[in-house]
GROMACS .gro file of C-alpha atoms in nm:
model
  222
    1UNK     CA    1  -0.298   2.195  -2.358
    2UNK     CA    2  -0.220   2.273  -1.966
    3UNK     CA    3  -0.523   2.420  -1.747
    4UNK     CA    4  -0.311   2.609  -1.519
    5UNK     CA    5  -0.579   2.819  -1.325
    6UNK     CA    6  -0.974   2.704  -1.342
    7UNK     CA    7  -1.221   3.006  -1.180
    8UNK     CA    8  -1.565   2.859  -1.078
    9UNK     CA    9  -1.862   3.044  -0.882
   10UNK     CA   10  -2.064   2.884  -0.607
   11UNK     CA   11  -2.284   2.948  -0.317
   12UNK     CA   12  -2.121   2.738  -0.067
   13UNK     CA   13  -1.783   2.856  -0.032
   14UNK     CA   14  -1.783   2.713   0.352
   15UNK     CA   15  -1.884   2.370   0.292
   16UNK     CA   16  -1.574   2.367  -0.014
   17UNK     CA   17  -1.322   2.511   0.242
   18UNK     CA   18  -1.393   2.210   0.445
   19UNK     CA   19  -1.439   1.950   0.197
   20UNK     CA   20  -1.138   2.005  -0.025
   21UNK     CA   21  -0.901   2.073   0.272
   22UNK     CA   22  -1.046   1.806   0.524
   23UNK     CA   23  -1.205   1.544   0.356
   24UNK     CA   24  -0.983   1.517   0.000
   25UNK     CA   25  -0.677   1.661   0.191
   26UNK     CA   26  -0.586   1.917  -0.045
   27UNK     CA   27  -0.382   2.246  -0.001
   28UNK     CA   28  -0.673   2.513   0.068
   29UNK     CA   29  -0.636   2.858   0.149
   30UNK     CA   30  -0.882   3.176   0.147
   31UNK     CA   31  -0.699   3.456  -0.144
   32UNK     CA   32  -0.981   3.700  -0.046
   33UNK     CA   33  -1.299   3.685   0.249
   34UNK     CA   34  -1.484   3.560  -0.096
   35UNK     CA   35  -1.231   3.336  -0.259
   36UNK     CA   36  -1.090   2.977  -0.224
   37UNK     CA   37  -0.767   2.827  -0.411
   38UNK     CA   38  -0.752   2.466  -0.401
   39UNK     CA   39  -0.457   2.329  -0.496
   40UNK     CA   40  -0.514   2.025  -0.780
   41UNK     CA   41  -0.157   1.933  -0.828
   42UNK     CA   42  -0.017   2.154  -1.132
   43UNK     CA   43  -0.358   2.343  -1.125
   44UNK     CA   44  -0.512   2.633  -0.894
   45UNK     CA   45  -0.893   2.570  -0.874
   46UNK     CA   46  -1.059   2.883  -0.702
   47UNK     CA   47  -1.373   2.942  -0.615
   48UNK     CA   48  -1.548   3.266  -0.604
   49UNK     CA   49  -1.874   3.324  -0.393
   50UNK     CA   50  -2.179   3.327  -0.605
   51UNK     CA   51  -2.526   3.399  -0.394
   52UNK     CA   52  -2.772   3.498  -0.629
   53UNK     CA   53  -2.762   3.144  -0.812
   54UNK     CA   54  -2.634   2.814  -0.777
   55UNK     CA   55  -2.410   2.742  -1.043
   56UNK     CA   56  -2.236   2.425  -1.083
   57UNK     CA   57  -1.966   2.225  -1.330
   58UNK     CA   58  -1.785   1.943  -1.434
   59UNK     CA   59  -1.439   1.895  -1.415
   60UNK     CA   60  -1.198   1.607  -1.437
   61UNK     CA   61  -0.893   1.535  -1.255
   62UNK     CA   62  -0.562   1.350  -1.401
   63UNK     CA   63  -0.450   1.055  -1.164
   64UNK     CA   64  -0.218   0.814  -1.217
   65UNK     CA   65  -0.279   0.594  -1.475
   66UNK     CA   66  -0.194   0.262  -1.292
   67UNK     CA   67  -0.431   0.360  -0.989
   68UNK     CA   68  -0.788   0.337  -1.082
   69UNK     CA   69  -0.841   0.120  -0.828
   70UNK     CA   70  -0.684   0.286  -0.534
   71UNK     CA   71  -0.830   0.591  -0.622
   72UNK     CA   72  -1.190   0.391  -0.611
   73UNK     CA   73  -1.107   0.257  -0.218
   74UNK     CA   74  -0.961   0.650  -0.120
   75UNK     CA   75  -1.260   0.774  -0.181
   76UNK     CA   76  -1.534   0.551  -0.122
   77UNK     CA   77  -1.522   0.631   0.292
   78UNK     CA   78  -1.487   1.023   0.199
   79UNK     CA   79  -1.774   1.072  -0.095
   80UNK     CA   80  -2.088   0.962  -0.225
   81UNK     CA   81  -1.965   0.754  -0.528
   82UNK     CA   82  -2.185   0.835  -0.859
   83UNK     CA   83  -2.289   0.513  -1.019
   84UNK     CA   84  -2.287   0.392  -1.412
   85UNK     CA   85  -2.505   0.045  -1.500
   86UNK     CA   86  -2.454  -0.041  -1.085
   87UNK     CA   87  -2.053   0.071  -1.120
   88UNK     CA   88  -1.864   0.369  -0.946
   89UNK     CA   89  -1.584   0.180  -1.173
   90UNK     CA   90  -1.641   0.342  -1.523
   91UNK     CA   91  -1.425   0.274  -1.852
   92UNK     CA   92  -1.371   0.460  -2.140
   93UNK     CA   93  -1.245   0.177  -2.378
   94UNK     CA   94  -1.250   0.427  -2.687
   95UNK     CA   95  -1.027   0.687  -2.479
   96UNK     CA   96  -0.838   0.422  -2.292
   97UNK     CA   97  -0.927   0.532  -1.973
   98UNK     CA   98  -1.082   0.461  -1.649
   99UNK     CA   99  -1.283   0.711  -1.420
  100UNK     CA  100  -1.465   0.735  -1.083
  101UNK     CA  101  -1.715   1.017  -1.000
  102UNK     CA  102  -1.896   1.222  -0.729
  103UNK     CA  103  -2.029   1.539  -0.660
  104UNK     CA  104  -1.853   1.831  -0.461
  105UNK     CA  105  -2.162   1.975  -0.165
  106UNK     CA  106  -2.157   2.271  -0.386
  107UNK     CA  107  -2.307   1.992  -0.647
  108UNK     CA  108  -2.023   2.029  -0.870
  109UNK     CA  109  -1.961   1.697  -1.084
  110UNK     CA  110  -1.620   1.621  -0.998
  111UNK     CA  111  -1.394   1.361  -1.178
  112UNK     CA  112  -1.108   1.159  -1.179
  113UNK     CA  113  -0.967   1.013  -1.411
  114UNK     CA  114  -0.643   0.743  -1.539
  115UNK     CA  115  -0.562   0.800  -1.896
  116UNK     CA  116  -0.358   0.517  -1.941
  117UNK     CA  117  -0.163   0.644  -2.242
  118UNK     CA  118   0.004   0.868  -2.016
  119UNK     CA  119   0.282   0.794  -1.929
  120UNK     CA  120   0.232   0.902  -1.540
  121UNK     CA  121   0.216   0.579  -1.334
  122UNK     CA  122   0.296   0.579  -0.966
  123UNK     CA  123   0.442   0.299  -0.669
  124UNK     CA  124   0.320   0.552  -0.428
  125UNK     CA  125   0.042   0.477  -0.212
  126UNK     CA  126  -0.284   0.718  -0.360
  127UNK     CA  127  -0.364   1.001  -0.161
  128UNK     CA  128  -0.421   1.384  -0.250
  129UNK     CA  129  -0.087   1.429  -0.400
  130UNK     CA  130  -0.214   1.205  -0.634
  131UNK     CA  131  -0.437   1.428  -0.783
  132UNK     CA  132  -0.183   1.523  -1.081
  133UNK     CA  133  -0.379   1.817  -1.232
  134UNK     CA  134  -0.714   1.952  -1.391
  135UNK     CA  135  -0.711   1.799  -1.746
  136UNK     CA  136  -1.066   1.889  -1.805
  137UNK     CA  137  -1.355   2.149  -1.815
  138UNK     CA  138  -1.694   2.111  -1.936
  139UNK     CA  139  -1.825   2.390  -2.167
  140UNK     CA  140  -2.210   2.353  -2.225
  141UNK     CA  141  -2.294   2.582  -2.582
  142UNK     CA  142  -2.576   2.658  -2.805
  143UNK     CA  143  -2.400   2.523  -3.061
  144UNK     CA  144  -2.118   2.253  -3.039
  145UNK     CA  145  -1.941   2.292  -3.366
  146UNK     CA  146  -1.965   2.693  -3.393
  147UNK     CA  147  -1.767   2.719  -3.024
  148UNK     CA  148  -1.505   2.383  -3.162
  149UNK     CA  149  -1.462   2.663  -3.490
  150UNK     CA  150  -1.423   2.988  -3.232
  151UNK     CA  151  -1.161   2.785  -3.004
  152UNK     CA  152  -0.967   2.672  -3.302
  153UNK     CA  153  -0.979   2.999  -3.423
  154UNK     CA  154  -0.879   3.188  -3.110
  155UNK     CA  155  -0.645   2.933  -2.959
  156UNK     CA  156  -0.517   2.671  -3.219
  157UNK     CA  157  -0.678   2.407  -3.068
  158UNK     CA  158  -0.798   2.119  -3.213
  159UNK     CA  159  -1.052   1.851  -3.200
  160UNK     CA  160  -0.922   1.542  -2.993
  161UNK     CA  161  -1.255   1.366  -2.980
  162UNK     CA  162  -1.655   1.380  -3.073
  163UNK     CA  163  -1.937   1.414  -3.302
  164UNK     CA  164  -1.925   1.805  -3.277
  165UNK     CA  165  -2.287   1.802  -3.299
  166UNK     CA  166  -2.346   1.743  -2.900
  167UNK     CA  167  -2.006   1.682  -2.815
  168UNK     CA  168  -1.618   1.764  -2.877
  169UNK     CA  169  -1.318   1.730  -2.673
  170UNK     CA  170  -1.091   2.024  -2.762
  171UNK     CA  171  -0.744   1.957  -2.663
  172UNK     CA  172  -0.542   1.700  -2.553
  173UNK     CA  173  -0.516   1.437  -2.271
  174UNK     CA  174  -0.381   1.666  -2.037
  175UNK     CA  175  -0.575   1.922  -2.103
  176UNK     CA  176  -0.924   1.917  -2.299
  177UNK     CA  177  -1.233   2.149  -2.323
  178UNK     CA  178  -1.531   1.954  -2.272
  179UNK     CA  179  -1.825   2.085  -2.549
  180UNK     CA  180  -2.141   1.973  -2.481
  181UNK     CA  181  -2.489   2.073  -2.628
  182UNK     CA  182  -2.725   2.266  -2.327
  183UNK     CA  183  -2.980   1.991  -2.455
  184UNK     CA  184  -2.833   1.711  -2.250
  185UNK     CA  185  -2.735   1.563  -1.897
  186UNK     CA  186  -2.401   1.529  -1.755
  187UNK     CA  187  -2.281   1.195  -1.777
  188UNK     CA  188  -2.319   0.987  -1.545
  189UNK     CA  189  -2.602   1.187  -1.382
  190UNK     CA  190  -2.876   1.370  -1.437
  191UNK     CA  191  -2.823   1.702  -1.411
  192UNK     CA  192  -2.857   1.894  -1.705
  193UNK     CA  193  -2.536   2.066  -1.867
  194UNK     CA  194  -2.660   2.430  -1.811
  195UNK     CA  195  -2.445   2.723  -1.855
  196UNK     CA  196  -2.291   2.900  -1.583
  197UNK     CA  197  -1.977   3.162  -1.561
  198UNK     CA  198  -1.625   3.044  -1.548
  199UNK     CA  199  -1.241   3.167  -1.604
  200UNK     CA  200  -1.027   2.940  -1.739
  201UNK     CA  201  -0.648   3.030  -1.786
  202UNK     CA  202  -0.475   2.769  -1.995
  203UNK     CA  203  -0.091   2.759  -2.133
  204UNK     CA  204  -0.086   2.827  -2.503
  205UNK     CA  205   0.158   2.949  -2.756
  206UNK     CA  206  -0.083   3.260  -2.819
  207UNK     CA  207  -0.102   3.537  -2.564
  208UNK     CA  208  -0.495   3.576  -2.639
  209UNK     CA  209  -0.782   3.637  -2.373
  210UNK     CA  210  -1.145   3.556  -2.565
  211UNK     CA  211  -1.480   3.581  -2.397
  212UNK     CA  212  -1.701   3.324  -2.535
  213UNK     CA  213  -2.031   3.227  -2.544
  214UNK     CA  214  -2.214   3.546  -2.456
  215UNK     CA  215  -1.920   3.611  -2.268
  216UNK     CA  216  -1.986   3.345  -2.015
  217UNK     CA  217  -1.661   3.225  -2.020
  218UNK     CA  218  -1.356   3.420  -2.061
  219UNK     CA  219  -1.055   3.243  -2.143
  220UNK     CA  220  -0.710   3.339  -2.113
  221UNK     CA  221  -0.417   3.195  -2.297
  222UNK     CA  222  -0.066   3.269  -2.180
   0.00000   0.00000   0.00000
């Protein structure tokens, strides 16, 4: 699965204009006086202004899988690093993966991450061309394994990884839903997975568009 377009709300559509374009060094521009696209490699990330709440999400970024580390030392002078067990370093040994964290200032829990069954590596020094493409979005639901059933219903999708009782990753590595029960915290911090409104368009071999979870999200498959 391919996330080619991810549409998130927030209330601080400023401080993202400056933090995506100046501090990551990422392709910005305004689409409308209330709208930001960020460009995340093979995916447009936009933002649409949201004041009457303050919504945020977690999403993961693809990197190359050989530069874990680089990413680590790109970032550490441009974010606040989120810890794990004293380590901004975090592995995945059942996913063979490595990821670093830290939150966007519109508190958004932003990831990236080196599968390193992907065949992806890079001699290039790291930088924001790294950033190789939105391979995940988290989903929080009522109910884990009824949304796993609608999504595999709507979209063919299947499950990749989890329990399905607080938490499935729908997909594959380039491209996975993240299902997680309202009734927890995102990992690694401690904000709670609440629900907020989202678009996400993703490439599928069914032309369907599905509004899910009391049409919070809508998701379109072309």
């Amino acid at each position: 699965m391919k996330i080619r377009e991810l549409q998130l709300f927030t209330g601080s559509i400023n401080l993202l204009n400056g933090f995506y374009s100046e501090a990551l060094g990422l392709e910005v521009s305004k689409i409308e006086y209330d709208k930001l696209k960020v460009k995340v490699g093979a995916t447009d990330l936009i933002f649409v202004e949201e004041t009457k709440s303050n919504p945020y999400y977690h999403f993961a970024i693809n990197i190359p899988e050989n530069q874990i580390n680089e990413a680590v030392e790109w970032l550490k002078p441009k974010v606040l690093l989120i810890e794990s067990n004293c380590s901004s370093l975090i592995d995945f040994p059942n996913w063979n993966a490595h990821s670093v964290y830290f939150y966007d200032p519109a508190g958004n829990i932003v990831e990236l991450i080196a599968r390193h069954d992907l065949d992806n590596s890079s001699t290039r020094p790291f930088s924001a061309n790294s950033f190789l493409n939105i391979s995940e979005i988290g989903l929080p639901v009522d109910n884990v394994k009824t949304f796993h059933y609608l999504i595999k219903e709507h979209f063919g999708e299947e499950l990749w990884s989890g329990n399905q009782e607080t938490f499935a990753a729908i997909g594959d590595q380039n491209g996975l839903f993240i299902i997680v029960t309202t009734h927890r915290n995102w990992f690694p911090t401690d904000k709670p997975c609440n629900i907020f409104p989202l678009t996400v368009k993703i490439e599928n071999k069914k032309s369907v568009i599905a509004a899910m979870e009391h049409s919070y999200y809508k998701i379109i498959a072309e």
